[in-house]
Coordinates of C-alpha atoms and ligand atoms in Angstrom, one line a residue:
M396 CA -13.4 -16.0 -6.4
I397 CA -11.3 -13.5 -8.0
K398 CA -12.5 -14.3 -11.6
G399 CA -14.0 -11.3 -13.5
K400 CA -13.7 -9.0 -10.3
I401 CA -13.0 -5.2 -10.8
V402 CA -9.9 -4.0 -9.2
F403 CA -9.1 -0.5 -9.0
I404 CA -5.1 -0.1 -8.0
T405 CA -3.3 3.2 -6.9
G406 CA 0.2 3.6 -7.6
A407 CA 0.3 0.5 -10.2
T408 CA 3.3 2.2 -12.7
S409 CA 6.0 0.1 -10.6
G410 CA 6.6 -2.1 -7.8
I411 CA 3.9 -4.2 -5.9
G412 CA 1.2 -2.3 -7.5
E413 CA 2.3 -2.9 -11.2
V414 CA 3.1 -6.9 -10.4
T415 CA -0.2 -7.1 -8.5
A416 CA -2.1 -5.8 -11.7
K417 CA -0.4 -8.6 -13.7
L418 CA -1.1 -11.4 -11.3
L419 CA -4.8 -10.6 -10.9
S420 CA -5.0 -10.5 -15.0
A421 CA -3.3 -13.7 -15.0
R422 CA -6.1 -14.7 -12.4
G423 CA -8.8 -13.9 -14.4
A424 CA -9.7 -10.0 -12.8
V425 CA -10.1 -7.1 -14.4
P426 CA -7.3 -4.4 -13.1
I427 CA -7.5 -1.0 -13.6
L428 CA -4.0 0.3 -13.2
T429 CA -3.6 4.1 -12.0
G430 CA -0.5 6.5 -11.6
R431 CA 0.8 9.7 -12.2
N432 CA 3.3 9.2 -14.8
E433 CA 1.4 8.4 -18.1
R434 CA 4.3 7.0 -19.7
K435 CA 4.7 4.5 -17.3
L436 CA 1.2 4.0 -16.6
M437 CA 0.6 2.9 -20.2
A438 CA 4.1 0.7 -20.2
A439 CA 2.5 -1.0 -17.0
A440 CA -0.9 -1.5 -18.8
A441 CA 0.9 -2.6 -22.4
S442 CA 2.1 -5.6 -20.3
I443 CA -1.3 -6.8 -19.4
T444 CA -3.1 -8.8 -22.2
G445 CA -6.3 -9.5 -20.5
R446 CA -9.0 -7.1 -19.9
H447 CA -7.8 -3.9 -18.1
G448 CA -8.0 -0.3 -17.8
Y449 CA -5.9 2.7 -16.8
Y450 CA -6.3 6.1 -15.9
K451 CA -3.9 9.0 -15.0
L452 CA -4.3 9.5 -11.1
D453 CA -2.5 11.5 -8.2
V454 CA -3.9 10.4 -5.1
T455 CA -3.2 13.8 -3.6
D456 CA -5.6 15.6 -6.0
N457 CA -9.3 15.3 -4.4
E458 CA -11.2 16.0 -7.6
E459 CA -9.1 14.0 -9.8
V460 CA -9.3 11.0 -7.4
R461 CA -13.4 11.6 -7.5
R462 CA -13.5 11.9 -11.4
V463 CA -11.2 9.0 -12.1
I464 CA -13.6 6.5 -10.0
E465 CA -16.5 7.9 -11.3
R466 CA -15.1 7.5 -14.9
A467 CA -14.1 3.9 -14.0
V468 CA -17.3 2.8 -12.6
S469 CA -19.1 4.4 -15.6
D470 CA -16.5 2.5 -18.0
F471 CA -16.8 -0.7 -16.0
G472 CA -19.9 -0.5 -14.3
R473 CA -18.6 -1.3 -10.9
I474 CA -15.2 -1.5 -8.6
D475 CA -15.4 -4.5 -6.5
V476 CA -11.9 -4.1 -5.0
L477 CA -9.8 -0.9 -4.5
I478 CA -6.3 -1.5 -3.5
N479 CA -4.7 1.7 -1.9
N480 CA -1.0 1.1 -2.9
A481 CA 0.1 4.5 -3.8
G482 CA 2.8 6.1 -1.3
F483 CA 6.5 6.7 -0.6
G484 CA 8.9 7.2 2.5
H485 CA 12.3 8.8 2.9
F486 CA 14.4 7.2 5.8
E487 CA 16.1 10.2 7.7
L488 CA 16.4 11.5 11.4
F489 CA 13.5 13.2 12.7
D490 CA 16.1 15.9 13.4
D491 CA 17.4 16.3 9.7
S492 CA 14.0 15.8 8.0
P493 CA 12.1 19.1 7.0
V494 CA 8.4 19.6 8.3
E495 CA 7.2 19.6 4.5
R496 CA 8.5 15.8 4.1
F497 CA 6.2 14.8 7.2
A498 CA 3.2 16.6 5.6
S499 CA 3.8 15.2 2.2
M500 CA 4.1 11.6 3.1
M501 CA 0.8 12.0 5.0
D502 CA -0.8 13.4 2.0
T503 CA 0.1 10.4 -0.3
N504 CA 0.2 7.6 2.1
Y505 CA -2.8 8.3 4.8
M506 CA -5.1 11.1 2.9
G507 CA -4.7 9.4 -0.6
I508 CA -6.4 6.5 1.0
V509 CA -9.0 8.6 2.6
R510 CA -9.8 10.2 -0.6
C511 CA -9.8 7.2 -2.8
A512 CA -12.1 5.1 0.0
K513 CA -14.3 8.0 0.3
A514 CA -14.9 8.7 -3.5
V515 CA -15.5 4.8 -3.8
L516 CA -17.7 4.1 -1.2
P517 CA -20.8 5.6 -2.7
F518 CA -20.5 3.1 -5.3
M519 CA -19.9 0.1 -3.1
K520 CA -22.7 1.0 -0.9
R521 CA -24.7 1.0 -4.1
Q522 CA -23.5 -2.0 -5.6
G523 CA -24.3 -3.8 -2.3
G524 CA -20.7 -4.5 -1.1
G525 CA -17.0 -4.4 -2.2
H526 CA -13.2 -4.9 -0.6
I527 CA -11.0 -1.9 0.3
V528 CA -7.2 -3.5 0.6
N529 CA -4.9 -0.9 2.4
I530 CA -1.0 -1.3 1.7
A531 CA 0.3 -0.3 5.0
S532 CA 3.8 -1.8 6.2
M533 CA 5.4 -3.5 9.0
A534 CA 6.5 0.2 9.8
G535 CA 2.4 0.5 10.6
K536 CA 3.4 -1.5 14.0
L537 CA 6.9 -0.9 14.4
S538 CA 8.9 2.5 14.3
T539 CA 12.7 2.0 14.0
P540 CA 15.0 5.1 13.8
K541 CA 14.9 7.2 10.6
T542 CA 11.3 6.2 10.2
S543 CA 9.5 9.0 12.3
G544 CA 7.9 10.3 9.1
Y545 CA 6.8 7.5 7.1
A546 CA 6.3 5.0 10.1
A547 CA 3.6 7.4 11.1
T548 CA 1.9 7.6 7.9
K549 CA 1.8 3.9 8.1
H550 CA 0.6 3.8 11.9
A551 CA -2.0 6.4 10.6
V552 CA -3.1 3.9 7.8
L553 CA -3.7 1.1 10.4
G554 CA -5.6 3.3 12.9
L555 CA -7.9 4.2 9.6
T556 CA -8.3 0.6 8.8
N557 CA -9.2 -0.7 11.9
A558 CA -12.1 1.6 12.3
M559 CA -13.3 1.5 8.8
R560 CA -13.4 -2.3 8.7
S561 CA -16.0 -2.2 11.8
E562 CA -18.0 0.7 10.2
L563 CA -18.2 -0.6 6.8
A564 CA -18.6 -4.6 7.5
P565 CA -22.7 -4.0 7.8
M566 CA -22.8 -2.7 4.3
G567 CA -20.8 -5.9 3.3
I568 CA -17.8 -3.9 2.6
A569 CA -14.4 -5.6 4.1
V570 CA -11.4 -3.5 4.9
S571 CA -8.1 -4.9 4.9
A572 CA -4.6 -4.0 5.6
V573 CA -1.6 -5.8 4.2
N574 CA 1.7 -5.3 6.2
P575 CA 5.1 -6.1 4.3
G576 CA 8.3 -6.0 5.5
P577 CA 11.2 -4.9 3.3
I578 CA 10.5 -5.4 -0.4
D579 CA 12.6 -5.1 -3.3
T580 CA 11.0 -2.6 -5.5
P581 CA 11.9 1.5 -6.5
F582 CA 10.5 2.4 -3.2
L583 CA 13.7 1.8 -1.7
Q584 CA 15.6 3.8 -4.0
L585 CA 13.9 6.9 -2.8
A586 CA 13.6 6.2 0.8
D587 CA 17.5 5.1 1.3
P588 CA 19.3 6.6 -2.0
E589 CA 22.5 5.7 -0.4
G590 CA 21.7 2.2 -0.3
T591 CA 22.8 1.7 3.2
Y592 CA 19.9 0.0 4.4
S593 CA 18.9 -2.1 1.1
D594 CA 22.4 -3.6 1.3
S595 CA 22.0 -4.7 5.1
I596 CA 19.2 -6.3 4.4
R597 CA 19.4 -7.9 1.1
G598 CA 19.1 -11.2 2.3
Y599 CA 15.8 -10.5 3.9
M600 CA 14.0 -8.9 1.3
L601 CA 10.4 -9.3 -0.2
T602 CA 10.0 -10.2 -4.0
P603 CA 7.1 -7.8 -5.1
V604 CA 5.7 -11.5 -6.7
K605 CA 5.3 -12.6 -3.1
V606 CA 3.8 -9.4 -1.8
A607 CA 1.5 -9.5 -4.9
E608 CA 0.6 -13.1 -4.2
A609 CA -0.2 -12.3 -0.7
I610 CA -2.6 -9.3 -1.8
V611 CA -4.3 -11.6 -4.2
K612 CA -4.9 -14.1 -1.3
V613 CA -6.3 -11.5 0.9
I614 CA -8.7 -10.3 -2.2
E615 CA -10.0 -14.0 -2.2
R616 CA -10.6 -14.7 1.4
R617 CA -11.4 -11.0 2.4
T618 CA -8.6 -11.5 5.1
P619 CA -8.6 -8.7 7.6
E620 CA -5.1 -8.1 8.1
V621 CA -1.9 -9.9 7.0
D622 CA 1.7 -9.3 8.2
L623 CA 4.7 -11.0 6.1
P624 CA 6.9 -12.4 5.7
L625 CA 6.5 -15.1 8.7
W626 CA 9.5 -14.0 10.5
A627 CA 8.2 -10.2 10.7
A628 CA 4.8 -11.4 11.6
V629 CA 5.9 -13.2 14.6
G630 CA 8.7 -10.2 15.2
I631 CA 5.5 -7.9 15.2
R632 CA 4.0 -10.1 18.1
L633 CA 6.4 -10.2 20.3
Y634 CA 7.6 -6.7 19.8
G635 CA 3.8 -5.8 20.6
L636 CA 4.0 -7.9 23.8
F637 CA 7.3 -6.6 25.2
P638 CA 8.3 -3.2 23.4
R639 CA 10.7 -1.8 25.8
L640 CA 12.3 -5.1 26.6
A641 CA 12.5 -5.9 22.6
D642 CA 14.1 -2.3 22.2
R643 CA 16.7 -3.3 24.6
L644 CA 17.5 -6.6 23.2
A645 CA 17.0 -5.8 19.4
G646 CA 17.9 -2.2 19.4
R647 CA 20.8 -2.8 17.3
W648 CA 19.3 -5.0 14.9
L649 CA 16.4 -2.7 14.6
N650 CA 18.6 0.2 13.7
R651 CA 19.5 -0.8 10.2
K652 CA 18.5 2.5 8.2
Ligands
NAI360 P1 7.0 2.0 -5.7 O1 7.9 3.1 -5.6 O2 7.5 1.1 -6.6 O3 5.6 2.2 -5.8 C1 5.1 3.2 -5.3 C2 4.1 3.9 -6.2 O4 3.3 4.9 -5.9 C3 4.9 4.3 -7.4 O5 4.3 4.0 -8.6 C4 4.9 5.7 -7.0 O6 4.8 6.5 -8.4 C5 3.1 5.7 -6.8 N1 2.9 7.1 -5.9 C6 3.7 8.1 -4.8 N2 2.8 9.0 -4.9 C7 1.6 9.2 -5.7 C8 0.8 9.7 -5.6 N3 0.5 10.8 -5.1 N4 -0.3 9.6 -6.7 C9 -0.3 8.3 -7.3 N5 0.7 7.6 -7.1 C10 1.6 8.1 -6.3 O7 7.3 0.9 -4.3 P2 6.4 -0.2 -3.9 O8 7.4 -0.8 -2.7 O9 5.6 -1.1 -4.8 O10 5.3 0.6 -2.6 C11 3.9 0.2 -2.8 C12 3.4 0.7 -1.4 O11 4.1 -0.6 -0.6 C13 3.8 2.0 -1.0 O12 2.5 2.4 -0.1 C14 4.9 1.5 0.3 O13 4.8 2.5 1.1 C15 4.5 0.3 0.6 N6 5.3 -0.8 1.3 C16 6.8 -0.9 0.6 C17 7.7 -1.7 1.0 C18 9.1 -1.6 0.6 O14 10.2 -1.8 1.2 N7 9.2 -1.5 -0.6 C19 7.4 -2.3 2.6 C20 6.2 -2.0 3.0 C21 5.3 -1.3 2.3

């Protein structure tokens, strides 16, 4: 049952965070939208008619994370679900990518989740349960050329998610991972500014609505992990079984960035 659930979402000013907030509201949940850009945040929140909240939040700022989560609990009484969605990527060759880029992607995509999960945990423990949903990626299971920095952050997210899931289950707290393939969102404008990758995969891209629907289903069923779309889920499993063979057979197809 999703109705009435208080759902805290990071990076909700665009893309799947924003669309998920809208869908959750349409299903009767209470989304709390957070993001760095206040103008975009207010615009995203304004399109939601049901009960909701919004707070400025940069997930790289530990003090702000703690303060905002505390404030949200005080305003809404609890946080039932935390969706760790904030993230970004740059698709570039390892040789061309500055060291700082690796660090900044890790700071947001991985450490941002650590910060938010640690801040929400005492409240979820106190209320006797909860759900943490981490938006990872297909790149968390399969590294392709030009994703050394980004894929490493998503591999880290999945490592974190799997360990947290076992640790927190006895406290009634579910921990899930959502691993989408490419999605048509502003993410790709930053990751691939020339649009070469986006053009080459246009026919395979997921819509943000499709991913938001999968996230809502994960919340309803407390599913531990979901890979989408189906072709990617099958591909990831085959790749996991025969990685070197798959590199040989599908290397050219996987090298599209
Ligand atoms: P998006 O760019 O529309 O959304 C990401 C949001 O995170 C943006 O609103 C951005 O401002 C925010 N953000 C970035 N750094 C932040 C920080 N330090 N603090 C707070 N917010 C911050 O792109 P999209 O696609 O909706 O991305 C959402 C998640 O989905 C990301 O974690 C991304 O890695 C993941 N993902 C995206 C895929 C894609 O092809 N678009 C594929 C698989 C996963």
